[in-house]
Coordinates of C-alpha atoms in Angstrom, one line a residue:
Chain A
X281 CA 119.5 86.1 70.3
X282 CA 119.8 89.9 69.9
X283 CA 122.9 92.0 69.5
X284 CA 124.1 94.1 72.4
X285 CA 126.0 97.3 72.3
X286 CA 127.9 98.2 75.4
X287 CA 129.4 101.7 75.9
X288 CA 131.5 102.4 78.9
X289 CA 135.1 102.7 80.3
X290 CA 137.8 100.1 79.7
X291 CA 140.3 101.1 82.3
X292 CA 143.0 100.4 84.9
X293 CA 141.9 100.3 88.5
X294 CA 144.0 100.2 91.7
X295 CA 141.9 99.0 94.6
X296 CA 142.4 98.8 98.3
X297 CA 140.0 96.9 100.5
X298 CA 140.3 95.6 104.1
X299 CA 141.5 92.3 102.5
X300 CA 144.4 93.7 100.5
X301 CA 145.3 96.0 97.7
X302 CA 146.1 95.7 94.0
X303 CA 148.4 97.4 91.5
X304 CA 146.9 98.6 88.3
X305 CA 144.5 95.9 87.2
X306 CA 142.0 95.6 84.4
X307 CA 138.8 97.5 85.2
X308 CA 136.2 99.8 83.8
X309 CA 132.4 99.6 83.4
X310 CA 132.4 98.2 79.9
X311 CA 134.8 95.5 81.0
X312 CA 132.6 94.3 83.8
X313 CA 129.4 94.7 81.7
X314 CA 130.9 92.8 78.8
X315 CA 132.3 89.9 80.9
X316 CA 129.0 89.5 82.6
X317 CA 127.0 89.6 79.4
X318 CA 129.3 87.1 77.8
X319 CA 127.9 84.5 80.2
X320 CA 124.9 84.5 78.0
X321 CA 126.9 84.0 74.8
X322 CA 125.4 87.2 73.4
X323 CA 126.7 88.9 70.3
X324 CA 128.1 92.0 72.0
X325 CA 130.2 94.9 71.0
X326 CA 132.2 97.1 73.4
X327 CA 132.4 100.8 72.4
X328 CA 135.2 102.4 74.4
X329 CA 138.7 103.9 74.3
X330 CA 142.1 102.9 75.7
X331 CA 145.7 104.1 75.5
X332 CA 148.7 102.4 74.0
X333 CA 149.6 101.2 77.5
X334 CA 146.6 98.9 77.5
X335 CA 147.7 95.2 77.3
X336 CA 147.0 93.5 74.0
X337 CA 146.2 90.3 75.9
X338 CA 143.4 92.0 77.6
X339 CA 141.9 93.1 74.3
X340 CA 142.3 89.5 73.1
X341 CA 140.6 88.3 76.3
X342 CA 137.6 90.5 75.7
X343 CA 137.4 89.1 72.1
X344 CA 137.7 85.6 73.3
X345 CA 134.7 86.3 75.6
X346 CA 132.7 87.0 72.5
X347 CA 133.0 90.8 72.5
X348 CA 133.5 92.6 69.2
X349 CA 136.1 95.3 69.9
X350 CA 136.1 97.1 66.5
X351 CA 134.5 100.0 68.4
X352 CA 137.2 99.9 71.1
X353 CA 139.6 102.7 70.0
X354 CA 143.2 102.3 70.8
X355 CA 145.1 105.7 71.0
X356 CA 148.7 104.5 70.7
X357 CA 150.3 107.6 72.1
X358 CA 147.7 108.1 74.9
X359 CA 147.2 106.6 78.3
X360 CA 144.3 104.5 79.5
X361 CA 141.8 105.9 82.0
X362 CA 142.9 105.2 85.6
X363 CA 140.9 105.0 88.7
X364 CA 142.1 104.3 92.2
X365 CA 139.9 103.8 95.3
X366 CA 140.0 102.6 98.9
X367 CA 137.0 100.9 100.6
X368 CA 136.1 101.5 104.2
X369 CA 135.7 98.7 106.6
X370 CA 132.0 98.3 106.0
X371 CA 132.6 98.0 102.2
X372 CA 129.6 100.1 101.5
X373 CA 131.5 103.4 101.2
X374 CA 134.8 104.2 99.4
X375 CA 137.1 107.1 98.8
X376 CA 138.3 107.8 95.3
X377 CA 142.0 108.4 95.5
X378 CA 142.8 109.1 91.8
X379 CA 140.8 109.7 88.7
X380 CA 143.0 110.2 85.6
X381 CA 140.7 110.6 82.6
X382 CA 143.6 110.4 80.1
X383 CA 142.3 109.3 76.6
X384 CA 138.7 109.3 78.0
X385 CA 138.8 113.1 78.0
X386 CA 138.5 113.1 74.2
X387 CA 136.3 110.0 73.8
X388 CA 134.1 110.2 70.7
X389 CA 132.3 106.9 70.6
X390 CA 131.8 105.1 67.3
X391 CA 129.3 102.2 67.2
X392 CA 130.5 99.7 64.6
X393 CA 128.3 99.7 61.5
X394 CA 127.4 96.0 62.1
X395 CA 126.0 96.8 65.5
X396 CA 123.9 99.9 64.8
X397 CA 120.9 97.6 64.3
X398 CA 121.4 96.0 67.8
X399 CA 118.2 95.5 69.8
X400 CA 119.8 96.2 73.2
X401 CA 122.1 99.1 74.2
X402 CA 123.8 99.3 77.6
X403 CA 125.0 102.8 78.4
X404 CA 127.6 102.4 81.1
X405 CA 128.4 105.3 83.4
X406 CA 130.0 108.1 81.3
X407 CA 129.3 111.8 80.5
X408 CA 125.7 112.0 79.4
X409 CA 126.6 113.6 76.1
X410 CA 128.8 110.6 75.2
X411 CA 125.8 108.4 76.1
X412 CA 123.5 110.6 74.0
X413 CA 126.0 110.3 71.1
X414 CA 125.7 106.5 71.1
X415 CA 121.9 106.6 71.2
X416 CA 122.0 108.8 68.1
X417 CA 124.1 106.3 66.2
X418 CA 121.7 103.5 66.7
X419 CA 118.9 102.6 64.3
X420 CA 115.9 101.6 66.4
X421 CA 117.0 99.6 69.5
X422 CA 114.2 97.9 71.4
X423 CA 115.8 98.5 74.8
X424 CA 118.1 101.2 76.0
X425 CA 119.4 100.8 79.5
X426 CA 121.2 103.7 81.2
X427 CA 123.6 103.6 84.1
X428 CA 124.7 106.9 85.6
X429 CA 125.9 108.4 88.9
X430 CA 125.6 111.4 91.2
X431 CA 128.7 113.0 89.7
X432 CA 126.7 113.8 86.5
X433 CA 123.6 114.9 88.5
X434 CA 125.9 117.5 90.1
X435 CA 127.9 118.5 87.1
X436 CA 125.8 117.9 84.0
X437 CA 122.1 117.5 85.1
X438 CA 120.6 119.1 82.0
X439 CA 122.5 116.8 79.6
X440 CA 121.7 113.9 81.9
X441 CA 117.9 114.6 81.8
X442 CA 118.1 114.6 78.0
X443 CA 119.5 111.1 78.1
X444 CA 117.1 109.9 80.7
X445 CA 114.2 111.0 78.5
X446 CA 115.4 108.7 75.8
X447 CA 116.0 105.4 77.7
X448 CA 113.7 102.5 78.6
X449 CA 115.5 101.5 81.8
X450 CA 117.7 103.4 84.2
X451 CA 119.8 101.7 86.9
X452 CA 121.0 103.9 89.8
X453 CA 121.7 103.4 93.4
X454 CA 119.4 104.4 96.2
X455 CA 121.1 107.6 97.2
X456 CA 121.3 108.6 93.5
X457 CA 117.6 107.9 93.1
X458 CA 116.8 110.1 96.0
X459 CA 119.1 112.9 94.7
X460 CA 117.6 112.7 91.2
X461 CA 114.0 112.7 92.4
X462 CA 114.2 114.8 95.5
X463 CA 112.1 112.0 97.2
X464 CA 113.3 110.0 100.2
X465 CA 110.9 107.1 99.7
X466 CA 112.2 104.8 97.0
X467 CA 108.7 104.1 95.8
X468 CA 108.0 107.8 95.2
X469 CA 111.5 108.3 93.8
X470 CA 111.0 105.6 91.2
X471 CA 107.6 107.1 90.2
X472 CA 109.2 110.5 89.7
X473 CA 112.0 109.1 87.7
X474 CA 109.6 107.2 85.5
X475 CA 107.9 110.6 84.8
X476 CA 111.3 111.7 83.4
X477 CA 111.2 109.1 80.6
X478 CA 112.2 105.5 81.6
X479 CA 109.4 102.9 81.7
X480 CA 111.4 101.0 84.3
X481 CA 113.7 102.0 87.1
X482 CA 116.2 99.6 88.8
X483 CA 117.4 100.9 92.1
X484 CA 120.6 99.2 93.3
X485 CA 121.0 98.9 97.0
X486 CA 124.4 97.1 97.1
X487 CA 124.3 94.4 99.8
X488 CA 120.6 95.2 100.3
X489 CA 119.6 94.0 96.8
X490 CA 117.9 95.7 93.9
X491 CA 114.4 96.9 93.2
X492 CA 112.8 96.9 89.7
X493 CA 109.9 99.3 89.3
X494 CA 107.4 99.6 86.5
X495 CA 104.4 101.9 86.5
X496 CA 102.2 99.4 88.4
X497 CA 104.5 96.9 89.8
X498 CA 107.7 96.3 91.9
X499 CA 110.0 93.4 92.1
X500 CA 112.9 92.8 94.5
X501 CA 116.0 90.7 94.2
X502 CA 118.2 90.3 97.3
X503 CA 121.9 90.3 97.2
X504 CA 123.1 86.8 97.9
X505 CA 124.3 86.6 101.6
X506 CA 128.0 85.9 101.3
X507 CA 130.5 84.8 104.0
X508 CA 132.8 87.5 102.7
X509 CA 132.6 90.4 100.3
X510 CA 136.2 90.7 99.0
X511 CA 136.0 93.7 96.6
X512 CA 132.7 95.4 95.5
X513 CA 134.4 97.1 92.6
X514 CA 132.4 96.5 89.4
X515 CA 129.4 94.8 91.1
X516 CA 127.0 97.4 89.8
X517 CA 128.4 97.1 86.3
X518 CA 128.3 93.3 86.5
X519 CA 124.7 93.5 87.5
X520 CA 124.0 95.7 84.5
X521 CA 125.9 93.2 82.2
X522 CA 123.9 90.3 83.6
X523 CA 120.7 92.2 83.3
X524 CA 121.2 93.3 79.6
X525 CA 123.0 90.1 78.7
X526 CA 120.0 88.0 79.8
X527 CA 117.5 90.3 78.0
X528 CA 119.6 90.3 74.8
X529 CA 119.9 86.5 75.0
X530 CA 116.1 85.9 75.4
X531 CA 114.9 88.8 73.3
X532 CA 112.0 89.3 75.6
X533 CA 111.8 92.8 77.1
X534 CA 108.6 92.3 79.1
X535 CA 108.4 93.3 82.7
X536 CA 108.1 89.6 83.7
X537 CA 111.3 88.7 81.9
X538 CA 113.0 91.8 83.4
X539 CA 112.4 90.2 86.8
X540 CA 114.5 87.2 85.6
X541 CA 117.1 89.6 84.3
X542 CA 117.4 91.3 87.7
X543 CA 118.0 87.9 89.3
X544 CA 120.6 87.0 86.7
X545 CA 122.3 90.4 87.2
X546 CA 122.3 89.8 91.0
X547 CA 123.7 86.3 90.6
X548 CA 126.6 87.6 88.4
X549 CA 127.3 90.5 90.8
X550 CA 127.4 88.0 93.7
X551 CA 130.3 86.3 92.0
X552 CA 132.1 89.6 91.1
X553 CA 132.6 90.6 94.7
X554 CA 134.2 87.3 95.6
X555 CA 137.7 88.3 94.2
X556 CA 139.6 91.4 93.3
X557 CA 138.5 93.2 90.1
X558 CA 137.0 91.1 87.3
X559 CA 139.1 88.0 88.3
X560 CA 136.2 85.8 89.4
X561 CA 134.2 86.6 86.2
X562 CA 137.0 85.3 84.1
X563 CA 136.8 81.8 85.6
X564 CA 133.0 81.6 85.8
X565 CA 131.3 78.7 84.2
X566 CA 127.7 78.2 83.0
X567 CA 127.3 75.6 85.8
X568 CA 128.4 78.1 88.5
X569 CA 125.8 80.6 87.3
X570 CA 123.0 77.9 87.2
X571 CA 123.9 76.8 90.7
X572 CA 123.8 80.4 91.9
X573 CA 120.4 80.9 90.3
X574 CA 119.2 77.9 92.2
X575 CA 120.5 79.4 95.4
X576 CA 118.5 82.6 94.6
X577 CA 115.4 80.4 94.2
X578 CA 116.0 78.8 97.6
X579 CA 116.7 82.2 99.1
X580 CA 113.5 83.8 97.9
X581 CA 110.8 81.3 96.9
X582 CA 108.1 80.3 99.3
X583 CA 104.7 78.6 99.2
X584 CA 102.2 80.0 101.6
X585 CA 98.8 78.3 102.0
X586 CA 96.6 81.2 103.2
X587 CA 94.8 80.4 106.4
Chain B
X300 CA 96.2 75.0 116.2
X301 CA 98.7 75.4 119.1
X302 CA 98.7 77.6 122.1
X303 CA 101.0 80.6 122.1
X304 CA 102.5 82.2 125.2
X305 CA 103.7 85.8 124.7
X306 CA 105.8 87.5 127.3
X307 CA 106.8 91.1 126.9
X308 CA 106.0 94.7 127.9
X309 CA 102.5 96.2 127.8
X310 CA 103.2 99.9 127.9
X311 CA 102.6 103.5 127.1
X312 CA 104.6 105.0 124.3
X313 CA 105.0 108.6 123.3
X314 CA 106.4 108.8 119.8
X315 CA 107.7 111.5 117.6
X316 CA 108.4 111.0 113.9
X317 CA 108.9 113.5 111.0
X318 CA 105.1 113.1 110.4
X319 CA 103.9 114.1 113.8
X320 CA 103.9 113.2 117.5
X321 CA 101.6 111.3 119.9
X322 CA 100.8 111.7 123.6
X323 CA 101.0 108.5 125.6
X324 CA 99.5 105.8 123.5
X325 CA 99.2 102.0 123.8
X326 CA 102.5 100.3 123.1
X327 CA 104.8 97.5 124.3
X328 CA 106.3 94.4 122.7
X329 CA 103.6 92.0 124.0
X330 CA 100.9 94.3 122.7
X331 CA 102.3 94.3 119.1
X332 CA 103.1 90.6 119.2
X333 CA 99.7 89.7 120.5
X334 CA 97.8 91.9 118.0
X335 CA 99.9 90.5 115.1
X336 CA 99.4 86.9 116.3
X337 CA 95.7 87.5 116.7
X338 CA 95.5 87.8 112.9
X339 CA 95.9 84.0 112.8
X340 CA 93.1 83.4 115.5
X341 CA 95.6 81.6 117.7
X342 CA 94.9 80.7 121.3
X343 CA 97.4 83.2 122.9
X344 CA 98.1 84.4 126.3
X345 CA 99.9 87.6 127.2
X346 CA 102.2 87.4 130.3
X347 CA 103.0 91.0 131.4
X348 CA 102.5 93.7 134.0
X349 CA 100.8 97.1 134.0
X350 CA 99.9 99.7 136.5
X351 CA 96.5 101.0 137.8
X352 CA 96.7 103.7 135.2
X353 CA 96.4 101.3 132.3
X354 CA 93.0 101.7 130.6
X355 CA 90.5 98.9 131.2
X356 CA 89.3 99.3 127.6
X357 CA 92.8 98.4 126.3
X358 CA 92.8 95.2 128.4
X359 CA 89.4 94.4 127.0
X360 CA 90.6 95.1 123.5
X361 CA 93.4 92.6 123.9
X362 CA 90.9 90.0 125.1
X363 CA 88.6 90.8 122.2
X364 CA 91.6 90.0 120.0
X365 CA 91.7 86.6 121.4
X366 CA 94.4 87.1 124.0
X367 CA 94.1 85.5 127.4
X368 CA 95.1 88.1 129.9
X369 CA 95.0 86.1 133.2
X370 CA 98.8 86.3 133.2
X371 CA 98.7 90.1 132.7
X372 CA 99.2 91.4 136.2
X373 CA 97.6 94.7 137.1
X374 CA 99.4 96.5 140.0
X375 CA 96.6 98.9 141.1
X376 CA 98.9 101.3 143.0
X377 CA 101.7 101.2 140.4
X378 CA 102.4 103.0 137.1
X379 CA 102.6 101.3 133.6
X380 CA 106.0 101.1 131.9
X381 CA 106.5 104.2 129.8
X382 CA 108.8 104.7 126.8
X383 CA 109.3 107.8 124.7
X384 CA 111.4 108.2 121.6
X385 CA 112.0 110.4 118.6
X386 CA 112.8 109.1 115.1
X387 CA 115.4 110.8 112.9
X388 CA 114.5 111.9 109.4
X389 CA 115.7 108.6 107.8
X390 CA 113.4 106.6 110.2
X391 CA 116.2 104.1 110.6
X392 CA 117.5 105.5 113.9
X393 CA 115.9 107.0 116.9
X394 CA 116.7 108.6 120.2
X395 CA 115.1 107.3 123.4
X396 CA 113.9 110.3 125.4
X397 CA 112.4 108.6 128.4
X398 CA 112.4 105.1 129.9
X399 CA 110.3 104.8 133.1
X400 CA 110.4 101.1 134.1
X401 CA 107.7 101.7 136.8
X402 CA 105.9 98.3 137.6
X403 CA 108.2 96.5 135.2
X404 CA 111.1 96.9 137.7
X405 CA 109.5 94.2 139.9
X406 CA 108.0 92.0 137.1
X407 CA 107.8 88.4 138.2
X408 CA 106.1 86.7 135.2
X409 CA 103.5 84.0 135.9
X410 CA 102.4 81.8 133.0
X411 CA 98.7 80.8 133.5
X412 CA 98.4 77.1 134.3
X413 CA 96.2 76.6 131.2
X414 CA 99.1 77.8 129.0
X415 CA 102.0 76.0 130.5
X416 CA 101.5 73.2 127.9
X417 CA 101.7 75.7 125.0
X418 CA 103.7 74.5 122.0
X419 CA 105.0 78.0 121.1
X420 CA 106.6 80.6 123.4
X421 CA 107.5 84.1 122.2
X422 CA 109.9 85.8 124.5
X423 CA 109.6 89.5 123.8
X424 CA 112.5 91.9 124.6
X425 CA 112.9 91.9 128.4
X426 CA 115.6 91.2 131.0
X427 CA 117.1 87.8 130.2
X428 CA 116.3 86.5 133.7
X429 CA 112.6 87.3 133.2
X430 CA 112.7 85.4 129.9
X431 CA 114.5 82.5 131.6
X432 CA 111.8 82.5 134.3
X433 CA 109.1 82.0 131.7
X434 CA 111.0 79.1 130.0
X435 CA 111.3 77.4 133.4
X436 CA 107.5 77.6 133.9
X437 CA 106.7 75.9 130.6
X438 CA 106.3 72.1 130.2
X439 CA 107.8 71.1 127.0
X440 CA 107.2 73.7 124.3
X441 CA 108.1 72.7 120.8
X442 CA 109.3 76.2 119.8
X443 CA 110.8 78.9 121.8
X444 CA 111.5 82.2 120.0
X445 CA 113.6 84.9 121.6
X446 CA 113.8 88.6 120.9
X447 CA 116.4 90.7 122.6
X448 CA 118.5 93.8 122.0
X449 CA 122.0 95.3 122.4
X450 CA 121.0 96.8 125.8
X451 CA 121.1 93.3 127.4
X452 CA 124.3 92.4 125.5
X453 CA 125.9 95.4 127.2
X454 CA 124.4 95.0 130.7
X455 CA 123.5 91.3 131.2
X456 CA 125.5 89.2 128.6
X457 CA 126.0 86.2 130.9
X458 CA 122.3 85.9 131.6
X459 CA 121.4 86.5 128.0
X460 CA 123.7 83.7 126.8
X461 CA 121.9 81.3 129.2
X462 CA 118.6 82.2 127.6
X463 CA 120.1 82.0 124.1
X464 CA 121.3 78.5 124.9
X465 CA 117.7 77.4 125.6
X466 CA 115.8 78.8 122.6
X467 CA 115.1 77.4 119.1
X468 CA 114.9 80.8 117.2
X469 CA 116.5 84.1 118.0
X470 CA 115.4 87.3 116.3
X471 CA 117.7 90.3 116.4
X472 CA 118.7 93.1 114.1
X473 CA 121.8 93.2 112.0
X474 CA 123.9 95.4 114.3
X475 CA 122.9 93.3 117.3
X476 CA 123.9 90.1 115.4
X477 CA 127.3 91.7 114.7
X478 CA 127.7 92.7 118.3
X479 CA 126.7 89.3 119.7
X480 CA 128.9 87.4 117.4
X481 CA 131.8 89.7 116.8
X482 CA 131.5 89.0 113.0
X483 CA 130.7 91.7 110.4
X484 CA 129.5 89.3 107.8
X485 CA 125.9 88.3 108.6
X486 CA 126.4 84.8 107.3
X487 CA 129.3 84.3 109.7
X488 CA 127.4 86.1 112.5
X489 CA 124.4 83.8 112.1
X490 CA 126.7 80.7 112.2
X491 CA 128.3 81.8 115.4
X492 CA 125.0 82.6 117.0
X493 CA 123.7 79.1 116.1
X494 CA 126.7 77.7 117.9
X495 CA 125.4 79.4 121.0
X496 CA 122.2 77.3 120.9
X497 CA 119.4 78.4 118.5
X498 CA 118.8 76.2 115.5
X499 CA 117.5 79.2 113.6
X500 CA 118.5 82.8 113.5
X501 CA 116.3 85.6 112.1
X502 CA 118.2 88.8 111.4
X503 CA 115.9 91.8 111.0
X504 CA 117.3 94.6 108.8
X505 CA 114.3 97.0 109.0
X506 CA 113.5 98.5 105.6
X507 CA 116.1 96.1 104.1
X508 CA 114.1 93.0 105.1
X509 CA 114.8 89.9 107.2
X510 CA 117.1 86.9 106.8
X511 CA 116.3 83.4 108.2
X512 CA 119.3 81.2 108.7
X513 CA 119.4 77.5 109.4
X514 CA 122.6 75.4 109.6
X515 CA 122.5 74.7 105.9
X516 CA 120.2 77.3 104.4
X517 CA 119.2 80.9 104.2
X518 CA 116.0 82.6 103.3
X519 CA 115.3 86.2 102.7
X520 CA 112.1 88.2 103.0
X521 CA 112.2 91.8 101.7
X522 CA 110.4 94.6 103.5
X523 CA 107.4 95.7 101.3
X524 CA 108.5 98.9 99.5
X525 CA 106.0 101.6 100.8
X526 CA 105.2 105.1 99.7
X527 CA 105.6 106.3 103.2
X528 CA 106.8 104.8 106.5
X529 CA 104.8 106.7 109.1
X530 CA 106.1 105.2 112.4
X531 CA 108.4 102.2 112.7
X532 CA 107.6 101.7 116.4
X533 CA 106.6 98.0 117.0
X534 CA 107.5 96.8 113.6
X535 CA 110.0 94.3 114.9
X536 CA 107.6 93.0 117.5
X537 CA 104.8 92.8 114.9
X538 CA 107.1 90.8 112.8
X539 CA 107.7 88.4 115.7
X540 CA 104.0 88.2 116.4
X541 CA 103.2 87.4 112.8
X542 CA 106.1 84.8 112.7
X543 CA 105.1 83.0 115.9
X544 CA 101.3 83.4 115.3
X545 CA 101.6 81.8 111.9
X546 CA 103.7 78.9 113.3
X547 CA 101.3 78.3 116.2
X548 CA 98.4 78.4 113.8
X549 CA 99.9 75.8 111.4
X550 CA 101.7 73.7 114.1
X551 CA 104.5 73.1 111.6
X552 CA 107.9 74.1 112.9
X553 CA 109.9 73.0 109.9
X554 CA 112.4 75.3 108.2
X555 CA 110.2 75.3 105.1
X556 CA 107.2 76.6 107.1
X557 CA 109.4 79.1 108.9
X558 CA 110.0 80.7 105.5
X559 CA 106.3 81.2 105.2
X560 CA 106.3 82.5 108.8
X561 CA 108.9 85.1 107.9
X562 CA 106.8 86.3 105.0
X563 CA 103.8 86.6 107.2
X564 CA 105.8 88.5 109.8
X565 CA 107.0 90.9 107.2
X566 CA 103.5 91.4 105.8
X567 CA 102.1 92.3 109.2
X568 CA 105.1 94.6 110.0
X569 CA 104.5 96.4 106.7
X570 CA 101.0 97.3 107.9
X571 CA 102.3 98.3 111.4
X572 CA 104.4 101.2 110.0
X573 CA 101.6 102.7 108.1
X574 CA 100.1 104.5 111.1
X575 CA 101.2 105.6 114.6
X576 CA 101.6 102.9 117.2
X577 CA 99.4 99.8 116.9
X578 CA 96.6 101.7 115.2
X579 CA 96.8 100.0 111.8
X580 CA 96.9 96.5 113.4
X581 CA 93.5 97.2 115.1
X582 CA 91.7 97.7 111.8
X583 CA 93.4 95.0 109.9
X584 CA 91.3 92.3 108.2
X585 CA 92.1 88.9 107.0
X586 CA 91.5 90.1 103.5
X587 CA 94.1 92.9 103.9
X588 CA 96.7 90.3 105.0
X589 CA 95.9 88.0 102.1
X590 CA 96.3 90.8 99.7
X591 CA 99.6 91.8 101.2
X592 CA 100.9 88.2 101.0
X593 CA 99.9 88.3 97.3
X594 CA 102.0 91.5 96.9
X595 CA 104.9 89.7 98.5
X596 CA 104.6 87.0 96.0
X597 CA 104.6 89.4 93.2
X598 CA 107.5 91.2 94.8
X599 CA 109.7 88.1 95.0
X600 CA 108.6 85.3 92.8
X601 CA 110.2 84.7 89.5
X602 CA 110.5 81.9 86.9
X603 CA 113.8 81.7 85.2
X604 CA 114.3 79.3 82.3
X605 CA 118.0 78.5 82.5
X606 CA 119.8 79.2 79.2

């Protein structure tokens, strides 16, 4: 089992979906990534920042889920990053209502000394320079996975390209892949993005699944068809946590094992959307996950005798 | 090997995509279905109608692809059904520019006597009463597959529901499944549609693949990620032809074999979109199809060792 460093937001979210709305609840990319990765009992560390208003019991909960939080800075006289959003009826699009950076505005990530030798680094969506700062603190990780979004393509493309050049895997959604590459075809988009640095590109298509591209190959994991998607918040981060958690757990960073990691990420994401925020992840058992993996097998595996 | 009866349009299409445009070329649901099914060397019959303007060499071509055309009526003083459409840049939506029913307006399908004992019937998209007329001419088919579209839901819902009650499998796209069922969730939509009659529901999602639902199970086939989609016309019909062709070829109508049929349908559809109209289907070899099936395996098959 390898160590896993996770950098990303730990935050408050207020969410509205067609099914209801929440007050400020626990959120943030690193929270979802950490909780998903914890399903694989990895030795993980969350590198992030919160304010004095962040509940001590949530910090404790992250620790109890196996996350080292010595790199999770608490600014006692500051306020925690807050995001609020409202989903449209189709759940595929949302409006951001509020983004209060608060303590995140001055985030200077510090990877704990004990984790600088980690094999796997998961860079959650943050300013590219913050992500770059984390990479520079690491010794020689075997796998760096980057998540980012269109906001940084619009506002900090040059910095983003520097990070992209240094990572092994990038995970972005289909529209972002098109924006970054200037190609509509996802096959062409992935090829262009690989030319920017990453050996692998994961394109997340939400309810339409995820594609894993290597130079010569492509693998597809569907999203599990669900009776109801309750709240998509955090699904992409949960996918990333399942993906890197599985890879850290197995220590096998081959393309073949990445296929399994994509399925594990998809399985965990399919739980995430069943309840508001990270609620469902908190009650998830190993047995639940195994059953969902079996469902993915039944969903995708076939045995054609060629005629 | 079982006999396959195909009812649907044989037509002229004029197509415009971002890659170019065609004059009147060969088209029609039954054309695509027949050419796709012919890949499995089935004993198929096309039941349709054309005008005197329909090229004799196209009739011959259908015969040379193993299709009986004794049920393909030629109205010498009539004109063939004509459809013209223009695809938008994303290729997922199109505008219909022209629909000239011509001889199709008085189509009274006659299934050849030799094919009334066929095990498999593929009802291509047509007025529900025409589809019903074909069902009534059959002896006791083992599998009736229905394709339809939103147009009939808007204009002939009562007749459509009568047909739906009599078929084993319905293939429709995601938006049509939502319209027919009144449910946004495709899982719930499929369940409601199964309550209307069919034992199986295939929901086609275009570039996002296809879902096969049974009462207790669900299977997913992705669309093959392609560098370029040249012309989506006929992809859904090609899918249906590959699906029913494979089932007729194997004579196995179990859910497990339907999974294989869905993959075969997806494989054939992935060829169809590579060129204008049915052009690519005409040059397709058995080897091409086998290779594409292997690509589907590589795209979807994984081997997780649960941790």
